[in-house]
Amino acid sequence: MEFTIELALVDYIPVVFFAIGAIILMIDLRGKMSLLNFIVFSVGMSAIALAGAIKATWKLLYAAKVGDFVLMNKMFLPTQSIGFLLAGIGILMMLCMKNRDGVRFNAVSPFVFIGMMVAGLGILDTVLCIIAAKLKKPIIIAIFAFSFVCSLCMGYLSSQDFTEAIWNWIGEGVNVLGQGSFLVGAIALRKSGLKEATI
């Protein structure tokens, strides 16, 4: 990798720009958020800025031939990704909740929540499938994949008319299958040595 000290110093500029913007937003939105919203949002924004600052510092240390601190480089993407996710959740919570008084979920389309659910479940089940693959247990991968498909079906079913008994029974059946397979997968991972395994 070719980094000059000048290039490394320039890398601090967008970090400073983002940090200042984040501080302005945190100050301006504080009164519009509950304490929980503010904590989630500000932790996310801080993580984003911190990830950028650490990566810029890694470049500077590398360019100055102080050393190649690999962890400083490798932690950038996961830290910034988690930061963006938390900041997004925090600011979305602000839209969905009245300031300290109560909930106004009608302000946001249900598809936003379904999208969040699918994304979260997708990440959860994908990581569990990766762990099952590392443990060489393909059947457990299938179990978690089935659980995820059931959860997707629940997303579809939530758009149906639940005033009719048939849709309630179908929904309950799919949910029992989905959560039951999740439980079976968790138990199977434990029996496969998850607790002692190096992931």
CSV table of C-alpha atoms in Angstrom, one decimal:
chain,number,residue,atom,x,y,z
A,1,MET,CA,0.0,0.0,0.0
A,2,GLU,CA,1.2,3.4,-0.9
A,3,PHE,CA,0.2,6.1,1.6
A,4,THR,CA,2.0,9.4,2.0
A,5,ILE,CA,1.7,11.5,5.1
A,6,GLU,CA,-0.1,14.2,3.1
A,7,LEU,CA,-2.7,11.7,1.9
A,8,ALA,CA,-3.2,10.4,5.4
A,9,LEU,CA,-3.7,13.9,6.7
A,10,VAL,CA,-6.2,14.7,4.0
A,11,ASP,CA,-8.1,11.6,5.1
A,12,TYR,CA,-8.9,13.4,8.4
A,13,ILE,CA,-10.8,16.1,6.5
A,14,PRO,CA,-14.0,14.0,5.7
A,15,VAL,CA,-13.8,12.6,9.3
A,16,VAL,CA,-13.8,16.2,10.7
A,17,PHE,CA,-16.6,17.2,8.4
A,18,PHE,CA,-18.8,14.2,9.4
A,19,ALA,CA,-18.0,14.7,13.1
A,20,ILE,CA,-19.1,18.4,13.0
A,21,GLY,CA,-22.2,17.5,11.1
A,22,ALA,CA,-23.0,14.7,13.6
A,23,ILE,CA,-22.6,17.1,16.5
A,24,ILE,CA,-24.9,19.7,14.9
A,25,LEU,CA,-27.5,17.0,14.3
A,26,MET,CA,-27.2,15.6,17.8
A,27,ILE,CA,-27.7,19.0,19.3
A,28,ASP,CA,-30.6,20.0,17.0
A,29,LEU,CA,-32.4,16.6,17.3
A,30,ARG,CA,-31.9,16.1,21.1
A,31,GLY,CA,-35.1,17.8,22.0
A,32,LYS,CA,-37.0,15.8,19.4
A,33,MET,CA,-35.9,12.4,20.7
A,34,SER,CA,-36.5,10.4,23.8
A,35,LEU,CA,-33.4,9.5,25.8
A,36,LEU,CA,-33.3,6.0,24.2
A,37,ASN,CA,-33.6,7.5,20.7
A,38,PHE,CA,-30.8,9.9,21.5
A,39,ILE,CA,-28.5,7.3,22.9
A,40,VAL,CA,-29.0,4.9,19.9
A,41,PHE,CA,-28.6,7.8,17.4
A,42,SER,CA,-25.6,9.4,19.1
A,43,VAL,CA,-23.7,6.1,19.7
A,44,GLY,CA,-24.2,5.3,16.0
A,45,MET,CA,-23.0,8.7,14.8
A,46,SER,CA,-20.0,8.5,17.2
A,47,ALA,CA,-19.1,5.0,16.0
A,48,ILE,CA,-19.1,6.3,12.4
A,49,ALA,CA,-16.8,9.2,13.2
A,50,LEU,CA,-14.6,7.0,15.5
A,51,ALA,CA,-14.2,4.4,12.7
A,52,GLY,CA,-13.1,7.1,10.2
A,53,ALA,CA,-10.7,8.7,12.7
A,54,ILE,CA,-9.1,5.3,13.6
A,55,LYS,CA,-8.6,4.5,9.9
A,56,ALA,CA,-7.1,7.9,9.1
A,57,THR,CA,-4.8,7.4,12.1
A,58,TRP,CA,-3.8,4.0,10.8
A,59,LYS,CA,-2.9,5.5,7.4
A,60,LEU,CA,-0.8,8.2,9.1
A,61,LEU,CA,1.1,5.7,11.3
A,62,TYR,CA,1.6,3.5,8.3
A,63,ALA,CA,2.8,6.4,6.1
A,64,ALA,CA,5.1,7.7,8.8
A,65,LYS,CA,6.6,4.1,9.1
A,66,VAL,CA,5.7,3.9,12.7
A,67,GLY,CA,4.0,0.5,12.1
A,68,ASP,CA,1.2,-1.3,10.3
A,69,PHE,CA,-1.5,-1.7,13.0
A,70,VAL,CA,-3.7,-4.0,11.0
A,71,LEU,CA,-6.5,-4.1,13.6
A,72,MET,CA,-7.0,-0.3,13.2
A,73,ASN,CA,-7.6,-0.9,9.5
A,74,LYS,CA,-9.7,-4.0,9.8
A,75,MET,CA,-12.1,-2.6,12.5
A,76,PHE,CA,-13.1,0.3,10.1
A,77,LEU,CA,-15.8,-1.5,8.1
A,78,PRO,CA,-17.6,-3.3,10.9
A,79,THR,CA,-17.5,-0.3,13.3
A,80,GLN,CA,-18.8,2.1,10.6
A,81,SER,CA,-21.4,-0.4,9.4
A,82,ILE,CA,-22.8,-0.9,12.9
A,83,GLY,CA,-22.6,2.9,13.5
A,84,PHE,CA,-24.7,3.6,10.4
A,85,LEU,CA,-27.2,0.9,11.4
A,86,LEU,CA,-27.6,2.4,14.9
A,87,ALA,CA,-27.8,6.0,13.6
A,88,GLY,CA,-30.5,4.9,11.1
A,89,ILE,CA,-32.5,3.1,13.8
A,90,GLY,CA,-32.2,6.0,16.2
A,91,ILE,CA,-33.4,8.6,13.7
A,92,LEU,CA,-36.2,6.2,12.5
A,93,MET,CA,-37.3,5.8,16.1
A,94,MET,CA,-37.6,9.6,16.3
A,95,LEU,CA,-40.0,9.6,13.4
A,96,CYS,CA,-42.0,6.7,15.0
A,97,MET,CA,-42.3,8.0,18.5
A,98,LYS,CA,-43.6,11.2,20.0
A,99,ASN,CA,-41.1,13.0,22.2
A,100,ARG,CA,-41.3,11.3,25.6
A,101,ASP,CA,-45.1,11.0,25.4
A,102,GLY,CA,-46.1,7.9,23.4
A,103,VAL,CA,-45.9,6.1,20.1
A,104,ARG,CA,-47.1,7.3,16.7
A,105,PHE,CA,-46.3,4.3,14.6
A,106,ASN,CA,-48.8,5.4,12.0
A,107,ALA,CA,-46.3,8.1,10.8
A,108,VAL,CA,-44.3,5.4,9.1
A,109,SER,CA,-45.3,2.8,6.5
A,110,PRO,CA,-45.5,-0.7,7.9
A,111,PHE,CA,-43.2,-1.8,5.1
A,112,VAL,CA,-40.4,0.2,6.8
A,113,PHE,CA,-40.7,-2.1,9.9
A,114,ILE,CA,-41.1,-5.2,7.7
A,115,GLY,CA,-37.9,-4.2,5.9
A,116,MET,CA,-36.1,-3.7,9.2
A,117,MET,CA,-37.3,-7.1,10.4
A,118,VAL,CA,-36.3,-8.9,7.2
A,119,ALA,CA,-32.8,-7.2,7.3
A,120,GLY,CA,-32.3,-8.1,11.0
A,121,LEU,CA,-33.5,-11.6,10.6
A,122,GLY,CA,-31.5,-12.0,7.4
A,123,ILE,CA,-28.3,-11.0,9.2
A,124,LEU,CA,-29.1,-13.2,12.2
A,125,ASP,CA,-29.9,-16.3,10.2
A,126,THR,CA,-27.0,-15.8,7.7
A,127,VAL,CA,-24.5,-15.6,10.6
A,128,LEU,CA,-26.0,-18.7,12.2
A,129,CYS,CA,-25.7,-20.5,8.9
A,130,ILE,CA,-22.0,-19.5,8.6
A,131,ILE,CA,-21.4,-20.8,12.1
A,132,ALA,CA,-23.2,-24.1,11.2
A,133,ALA,CA,-21.0,-24.3,8.0
A,134,LYS,CA,-17.9,-23.8,10.2
A,135,LEU,CA,-19.1,-26.6,12.4
A,136,LYS,CA,-19.7,-28.7,9.2
A,137,LYS,CA,-23.4,-29.2,10.0
A,138,PRO,CA,-25.3,-28.6,6.7
A,139,ILE,CA,-28.6,-29.8,8.2
A,140,ILE,CA,-28.5,-26.9,10.6
A,141,ILE,CA,-28.0,-24.5,7.7
A,142,ALA,CA,-31.2,-25.9,6.2
A,143,ILE,CA,-33.0,-25.5,9.6
A,144,PHE,CA,-32.1,-21.8,9.8
A,145,ALA,CA,-32.9,-21.2,6.2
A,146,PHE,CA,-36.4,-22.7,6.7
A,147,SER,CA,-36.8,-20.5,9.8
A,148,PHE,CA,-36.0,-17.4,7.7
A,149,VAL,CA,-38.4,-18.4,4.9
A,150,CYS,CA,-41.1,-18.8,7.5
A,151,SER,CA,-40.3,-15.3,8.8
A,152,LEU,CA,-40.6,-14.0,5.3
A,153,CYS,CA,-44.0,-15.7,5.0
A,154,MET,CA,-45.0,-13.9,8.2
A,155,GLY,CA,-44.1,-10.6,6.6
A,156,TYR,CA,-46.5,-11.4,3.7
A,157,LEU,CA,-49.2,-12.7,6.0
A,158,SER,CA,-49.1,-9.5,8.0
A,159,SER,CA,-50.5,-7.7,5.0
A,160,GLN,CA,-53.6,-10.0,4.9
A,161,ASP,CA,-57.0,-9.4,6.6
A,162,PHE,CA,-56.5,-10.8,10.1
A,163,THR,CA,-60.1,-10.1,11.0
A,164,GLU,CA,-60.7,-13.5,9.3
A,165,ALA,CA,-60.0,-16.6,11.5
A,166,ILE,CA,-58.4,-18.5,8.7
A,167,TRP,CA,-55.5,-15.9,8.3
A,168,ASN,CA,-55.0,-16.0,12.0
A,169,TRP,CA,-54.6,-19.8,12.0
A,170,ILE,CA,-52.3,-19.7,9.0
A,171,GLY,CA,-50.2,-17.0,10.6
A,172,GLU,CA,-50.0,-18.9,13.9
A,173,GLY,CA,-49.1,-22.1,12.1
A,174,VAL,CA,-46.3,-20.4,10.1
A,175,ASN,CA,-45.0,-18.6,13.2
A,176,VAL,CA,-44.9,-21.8,15.2
A,177,LEU,CA,-43.0,-23.6,12.4
A,178,GLY,CA,-40.6,-20.7,12.0
A,179,GLN,CA,-39.8,-20.1,15.7
A,180,GLY,CA,-39.8,-23.9,16.4
A,181,SER,CA,-37.2,-24.4,13.7
A,182,PHE,CA,-35.2,-21.5,15.1
A,183,LEU,CA,-35.3,-23.3,18.5
A,184,VAL,CA,-34.3,-26.6,16.9
A,185,GLY,CA,-31.4,-24.9,15.2
A,186,ALA,CA,-30.2,-23.3,18.4
A,187,ILE,CA,-30.4,-26.6,20.2
A,188,ALA,CA,-28.6,-28.4,17.3
A,189,LEU,CA,-25.8,-25.8,17.4
A,190,ARG,CA,-25.4,-26.3,21.1
A,191,LYS,CA,-25.2,-30.1,20.7
A,192,SER,CA,-22.7,-29.6,17.9
A,193,GLY,CA,-20.3,-27.9,20.3
A,194,LEU,CA,-21.1,-24.2,19.7
A,195,LYS,CA,-20.2,-23.2,23.3
A,196,GLU,CA,-16.7,-24.6,23.1
A,197,ALA,CA,-16.1,-23.9,19.4
A,198,THR,CA,-13.8,-21.2,18.1
A,199,ILE,CA,-15.8,-19.1,15.6
